Amino acid sequence: MSLSLKGRSLLTLLDFSPQEIEFLLKLSKEVKNENKKGLVFRRFEGKTLALLFEKRSTRTRCAFETAFGEEGGHPVFLSTADIQLGAKESIEDTARVLGRMFSAIQYRGFKQETAEALAKYSNVPVYNGLTDLYHPTQALADFMTLEESFGSVKGRKLCFVGDGRNNVARSLMVISAKLGTHFTVITPDELNPDDVLRKKCADLAEKSGAVITVTPDINAVKGADAVYTDVWISMGEEDKREERVSLLTPYQVNQKLMDLTGSKNSIFLHCLPAVKGEEVTADVIDGAQSKAWDQAENRKHTIKAVMLATLTKL
Ligand code: CP
Ligand code: NVA
């Protein structure tokens, strides 16, 4: 299967069809195999990538820089503490200028609207490296990891336990609804994902056969193939610490919760960075059921696949 995504931006997986997402996952697998065989290509030679960061990053930055650089491309890291974006100069004008100099732009920051404006005014592909609303490249790596563990993701049960309204939970809901994976968000009522997104995902799920559930009951992990958690306090929400710790302490992923799945073959996932002792205990994330480190590696392969598909002729 080959289909053209050349010139496309990845702002949210809502913009991609199930076939397009499956194509990206297949390409990611090929890219990983090439990497394991030690094959080296120059598929980004002569291309440039702007890496705009308003928030911190380890995995996303390193994945973009290494995936692009090792194929002969030139990535340029631009912290928004140093450039004009939205400060002296409008986002539209920065986008216009970057579009004249770069082949593509990665943006990590607060507003989804900033990613959208960059795409609209730059005329080059823009990749959302995390906003307050979505983290689409993460969800691709997560589903690649699920495929590695279970083969097909269709009909599998994925449970997200924790802050159900955050960017990672929202992106997992979208990709699950598109690909037919049953997705349960286990979160206190105060942190439920918003109704607009739930409605969109319910409509998508009807077509794919996925069952999307939101519940405060941790016993809903029963039968889960994978249990996923993320930090209780996302970047930019530091003032919510006290409230989140109080709401989410009963939702910590520990061995007792993993055992509630009823299977030793269930896996544990985490996008990282993790605060061990808060959302997950060290024995779980460092234990035999954890795939968190494969997930982190898969960020690079999936991100390379997205850039290959959108910047080159495959
Ligand atoms: N998972 C993830 O996005 O990690 P970073 O914040 O380190 O990029
Ligand atoms: N929800 C987290 C994800 C970090 C990769 C955050 O936004 O900080």
Coordinates of C-alpha atoms and ligand atoms in Angstrom, one line a residue:
M1 CA 0.0 0.0 0.0
S2 CA 1.4 3.4 -0.9
L3 CA -0.5 6.7 -0.8
S4 CA 0.7 10.2 -1.1
L5 CA 0.9 12.4 2.0
K6 CA 3.4 14.8 0.4
G7 CA 2.9 18.4 1.5
R8 CA 0.5 17.5 4.4
S9 CA 0.8 18.8 7.9
L10 CA 0.2 16.7 11.0
L11 CA -1.7 18.9 13.5
T12 CA -4.1 16.3 14.8
L13 CA -4.8 12.8 13.7
L14 CA -8.4 13.9 13.3
D15 CA -7.2 15.1 9.8
F16 CA -6.0 11.7 8.8
S17 CA -8.1 8.7 7.5
P18 CA -7.6 5.3 9.1
Q19 CA -5.9 4.2 5.9
E20 CA -3.4 7.1 6.1
I21 CA -2.7 6.3 9.8
E22 CA -2.1 2.6 9.0
F23 CA 0.1 3.6 6.1
L24 CA 2.3 5.8 8.5
L25 CA 2.5 2.9 11.0
K26 CA 3.6 0.5 8.3
L27 CA 6.2 3.0 7.1
S28 CA 7.4 3.4 10.7
K29 CA 7.9 -0.4 10.9
E30 CA 10.0 -0.3 7.7
V31 CA 12.0 2.6 9.0
K32 CA 12.7 0.8 12.2
N33 CA 13.8 -2.4 10.3
E34 CA 16.2 -0.3 8.2
N35 CA 17.6 1.2 11.3
K36 CA 18.1 -2.2 13.0
K37 CA 19.9 -3.4 9.8
G38 CA 22.3 -0.4 10.0
L39 CA 21.1 0.9 6.6
V40 CA 21.9 4.6 6.1
F41 CA 20.1 6.8 3.6
R42 CA 20.2 10.5 2.7
R43 CA 16.5 11.0 2.1
F44 CA 16.4 14.5 3.7
E45 CA 19.6 15.8 1.9
G46 CA 19.2 19.5 1.0
K47 CA 16.2 19.9 3.3
T48 CA 15.8 22.0 6.4
L49 CA 13.6 21.7 9.5
A50 CA 12.7 24.5 12.0
L51 CA 12.1 23.1 15.5
L52 CA 10.1 25.6 17.5
F53 CA 9.8 24.9 21.2
E54 CA 7.7 26.9 23.7
K55 CA 7.8 24.0 26.2
R56 CA 10.6 21.7 27.2
S57 CA 11.3 18.4 25.5
T58 CA 13.7 15.5 25.5
R59 CA 12.2 12.7 23.3
T60 CA 10.4 14.9 20.7
R61 CA 13.3 17.2 20.1
C62 CA 15.8 14.4 20.0
A63 CA 13.6 12.3 17.7
F64 CA 13.1 15.1 15.2
E65 CA 16.8 16.2 15.3
T66 CA 18.3 12.7 14.9
A67 CA 15.7 11.4 12.4
F68 CA 16.2 14.4 10.2
G69 CA 19.9 14.9 10.6
E70 CA 21.0 11.3 10.1
E71 CA 19.3 11.4 6.6
G72 CA 21.3 14.4 5.6
G73 CA 18.8 17.1 6.6
H74 CA 19.6 20.2 8.6
P75 CA 17.4 20.7 11.7
V76 CA 17.5 24.1 13.4
F77 CA 16.4 24.3 17.1
L78 CA 14.6 27.6 17.8
S79 CA 13.5 28.2 21.4
T80 CA 10.7 30.7 21.6
A81 CA 12.7 32.4 24.4
D82 CA 15.1 33.5 21.6
I83 CA 12.9 34.2 18.5
Q84 CA 10.1 36.7 17.8
L85 CA 7.2 34.2 17.6
G86 CA 4.1 35.9 19.0
A87 CA 6.2 38.5 20.9
K88 CA 7.3 41.4 18.7
E89 CA 6.2 39.7 15.5
S90 CA 2.9 38.1 14.8
I91 CA 2.7 34.3 14.4
E92 CA 1.5 34.8 10.8
D93 CA 4.6 36.8 9.9
T94 CA 7.0 34.4 11.5
A95 CA 5.3 31.6 9.7
R96 CA 5.6 33.4 6.3
V97 CA 9.4 33.9 6.9
L98 CA 10.1 30.4 8.1
G99 CA 8.2 29.0 5.1
R100 CA 10.6 30.9 2.8
M101 CA 13.7 29.3 4.5
F102 CA 12.6 25.8 5.8
S103 CA 11.2 22.7 4.2
A104 CA 9.1 22.0 7.3
I105 CA 8.3 23.2 10.8
Q106 CA 7.9 21.3 14.1
Y107 CA 6.0 23.2 16.8
R108 CA 5.7 22.4 20.4
G109 CA 3.8 24.8 22.6
F110 CA 0.6 25.9 24.2
K111 CA -2.1 26.7 21.7
Q112 CA -3.4 24.4 18.9
E113 CA -4.3 27.6 17.1
T114 CA -0.5 28.5 16.8
A115 CA 0.2 25.2 15.1
E116 CA -2.8 25.9 12.8
A117 CA -1.6 29.4 12.0
L118 CA 2.0 28.2 11.3
A119 CA 0.5 25.7 8.8
K120 CA -1.8 28.2 7.2
Y121 CA 0.8 30.9 6.6
S122 CA 4.1 29.0 6.0
N123 CA 2.9 26.8 3.1
V124 CA 5.2 24.0 4.3
P125 CA 4.3 20.9 6.3
V126 CA 3.9 21.6 10.1
Y127 CA 4.2 18.9 12.7
N128 CA 2.5 19.2 16.0
G129 CA 5.1 18.1 18.6
L130 CA 2.6 18.7 21.4
T131 CA 0.1 21.4 22.2
D132 CA -2.3 21.7 25.2
L133 CA -4.9 19.8 23.1
Y134 CA -3.0 17.1 21.1
H135 CA 0.2 15.1 20.9
P136 CA -0.3 13.2 17.6
T137 CA 3.3 12.0 17.0
Q138 CA 3.1 10.4 20.5
A139 CA 0.0 8.5 19.6
L140 CA 1.6 7.1 16.5
A141 CA 4.5 5.8 18.5
D142 CA 2.1 4.4 21.1
F143 CA 0.1 2.5 18.4
M144 CA 3.3 1.2 16.8
T145 CA 4.3 -0.2 20.2
L146 CA 0.8 -1.8 20.6
E147 CA 1.2 -3.4 17.2
E148 CA 4.6 -4.7 18.1
S149 CA 3.1 -6.3 21.2
F150 CA -0.2 -7.6 19.8
G151 CA 0.0 -7.6 16.0
S152 CA -3.3 -5.9 15.1
V153 CA -4.7 -3.2 17.3
K154 CA -8.2 -3.7 16.2
G155 CA -10.4 -5.1 18.9
R156 CA -7.7 -4.7 21.6
K157 CA -8.5 -2.8 24.8
L158 CA -6.5 0.2 25.8
C159 CA -7.1 1.9 29.2
F160 CA -5.8 5.4 30.0
V161 CA -5.7 5.9 33.7
G162 CA -5.2 9.5 35.0
D163 CA -5.8 13.0 33.7
G164 CA -8.5 12.2 31.2
R165 CA -8.6 15.6 29.6
N166 CA -5.0 16.0 28.7
N167 CA -3.3 16.1 25.3
V168 CA -2.1 12.5 25.4
A169 CA -5.5 11.0 26.5
R170 CA -7.2 13.1 23.8
S171 CA -4.9 11.9 21.0
L172 CA -5.2 8.3 22.1
M173 CA -9.0 8.6 22.0
V174 CA -8.8 9.9 18.4
I175 CA -6.4 7.2 17.1
S176 CA -8.3 4.4 18.9
A177 CA -11.6 5.6 17.5
K178 CA -10.1 5.7 14.0
L179 CA -8.4 2.3 14.2
G180 CA -11.0 0.3 16.0
T181 CA -9.3 -0.1 19.4
H182 CA -11.5 -0.1 22.4
F183 CA -10.5 2.8 24.6
T184 CA -11.4 3.4 28.2
V185 CA -10.6 6.6 30.0
I186 CA -10.5 6.0 33.7
T187 CA -10.5 9.4 35.4
P188 CA -12.3 11.3 38.1
D189 CA -15.4 13.2 36.8
E190 CA -13.7 16.5 37.2
L191 CA -11.1 15.5 34.6
N192 CA -13.3 14.0 31.9
P193 CA -12.4 14.7 28.3
D194 CA -14.6 17.4 26.7
D195 CA -17.9 16.5 25.1
V196 CA -17.1 17.9 21.7
L197 CA -14.1 15.5 21.3
R198 CA -16.1 12.6 22.8
K199 CA -18.9 13.2 20.3
K200 CA -16.4 13.3 17.3
C201 CA -14.7 10.1 18.5
A202 CA -18.1 8.4 19.1
D203 CA -19.0 9.1 15.5
L204 CA -15.6 7.7 14.3
A205 CA -15.9 4.7 16.6
E206 CA -19.2 3.8 15.0
K207 CA -17.4 3.3 11.7
S208 CA -14.4 1.5 13.1
G209 CA -16.1 -0.7 15.7
A210 CA -14.2 0.8 18.6
V211 CA -16.0 1.2 21.9
I212 CA -15.0 4.4 23.7
T213 CA -15.8 4.6 27.4
V214 CA -15.2 7.2 30.1
T215 CA -15.6 6.2 33.8
P216 CA -14.2 7.0 37.2
D217 CA -14.0 3.3 38.2
I218 CA -10.5 1.8 38.2
N219 CA -12.0 -1.7 38.0
A220 CA -12.7 -0.9 34.3
V221 CA -9.1 -2.0 33.6
K222 CA -10.4 -5.6 33.8
G223 CA -9.6 -7.2 30.5
A224 CA -7.2 -4.5 29.3
D225 CA -4.4 -5.4 26.9
A226 CA -2.6 -2.2 27.8
V227 CA -2.7 0.3 30.7
Y228 CA -1.4 3.8 29.9
T229 CA -0.8 6.7 32.2
D230 CA 0.8 10.2 31.9
V231 CA 1.9 12.8 34.4
W232 CA -0.8 14.3 36.6
I233 CA 0.4 17.9 35.9
S234 CA 1.1 18.7 32.3
M235 CA 3.4 21.4 31.2
G236 CA 1.8 24.8 31.8
E237 CA -0.5 23.6 34.6
E238 CA 2.0 23.7 37.4
D239 CA -0.5 25.8 39.6
K240 CA -2.9 22.8 39.6
R241 CA -0.5 20.5 41.6
E242 CA -2.4 20.4 44.8
E243 CA -5.8 19.7 43.2
R244 CA -4.5 17.1 40.8
V245 CA -2.6 15.1 43.5
S246 CA -5.8 15.0 45.6
L247 CA -8.0 14.0 42.6
L248 CA -5.6 11.4 41.1
T249 CA -3.9 9.7 44.0
P250 CA -6.5 6.9 43.8
Y251 CA -5.7 6.5 40.1
Q252 CA -2.0 5.7 40.6
V253 CA -0.9 2.8 38.3
N254 CA 0.8 0.3 40.7
Q255 CA 1.1 -3.5 40.6
K256 CA -2.3 -3.9 42.3
L257 CA -3.9 -1.9 39.5
M258 CA -2.0 -3.8 36.8
D259 CA -3.2 -7.1 38.4
L260 CA -6.8 -5.9 38.1
T261 CA -6.4 -6.3 34.3
G262 CA -6.6 -10.1 35.1
S263 CA -3.6 -10.9 32.8
K264 CA 0.1 -11.0 33.3
N265 CA 0.4 -10.4 29.5
S266 CA -1.2 -6.9 29.8
I267 CA 1.4 -4.2 29.0
F268 CA 2.1 -0.8 30.6
L269 CA 2.6 2.3 28.5
H270 CA 3.8 5.8 29.4
C271 CA 4.7 8.6 27.0
L272 CA 7.4 9.9 29.5
P273 CA 8.7 11.9 31.3
A274 CA 7.4 10.0 34.3
V275 CA 7.1 11.1 37.9
K276 CA 7.8 7.8 39.6
G277 CA 5.8 7.5 42.8
E278 CA 3.0 9.7 41.5
E279 CA 1.1 8.5 38.4
V280 CA 3.1 5.2 38.3
T281 CA 5.2 3.2 40.8
A282 CA 8.8 2.4 39.9
D283 CA 8.2 -1.3 40.0
V284 CA 5.6 -1.1 37.3
I285 CA 7.4 1.3 34.9
D286 CA 10.7 -0.5 35.4
G287 CA 9.1 -4.0 35.5
A288 CA 8.5 -6.8 33.0
Q289 CA 5.1 -5.5 31.7
S290 CA 6.5 -2.0 30.8
K291 CA 7.0 -1.1 27.2
A292 CA 7.7 2.5 28.0
W293 CA 11.3 2.4 26.6
D294 CA 10.2 0.8 23.3
Q295 CA 7.6 3.5 23.1
A296 CA 10.3 6.2 23.6
E297 CA 12.5 4.6 20.8
N298 CA 9.5 4.4 18.5
R299 CA 9.0 8.2 18.7
K300 CA 12.0 8.4 16.4
H301 CA 10.9 5.8 13.9
T302 CA 7.3 7.2 13.7
I303 CA 8.5 10.8 13.4
K304 CA 10.9 9.8 10.6
A305 CA 8.1 8.1 8.8
V306 CA 5.9 11.2 9.1
M307 CA 8.6 13.4 7.6
L308 CA 9.4 10.9 4.8
A309 CA 5.8 10.7 3.9
T310 CA 5.2 14.4 3.9
L311 CA 8.5 15.7 2.5
T312 CA 9.7 13.1 0.0
K313 CA 8.4 11.1 -3.0
L314 CA 8.1 7.5 -1.7
Ligands
CP1 N1 6.9 12.0 25.3 C1 7.4 13.2 25.0 O1 6.8 14.0 24.3 O2 8.5 13.5 25.7 P1 9.3 14.9 25.7 O3 8.4 15.9 26.4 O4 10.6 14.6 26.4 O5 9.5 15.4 24.3
NVA2 N1 0.7 15.6 29.2 C1 2.1 15.8 29.2 C2 2.8 15.1 28.1 C3 4.3 15.2 28.1 C4 4.9 14.5 26.9 C5 2.3 17.3 29.1 O1 1.7 18.0 28.3 O2 3.2 17.8 29.8

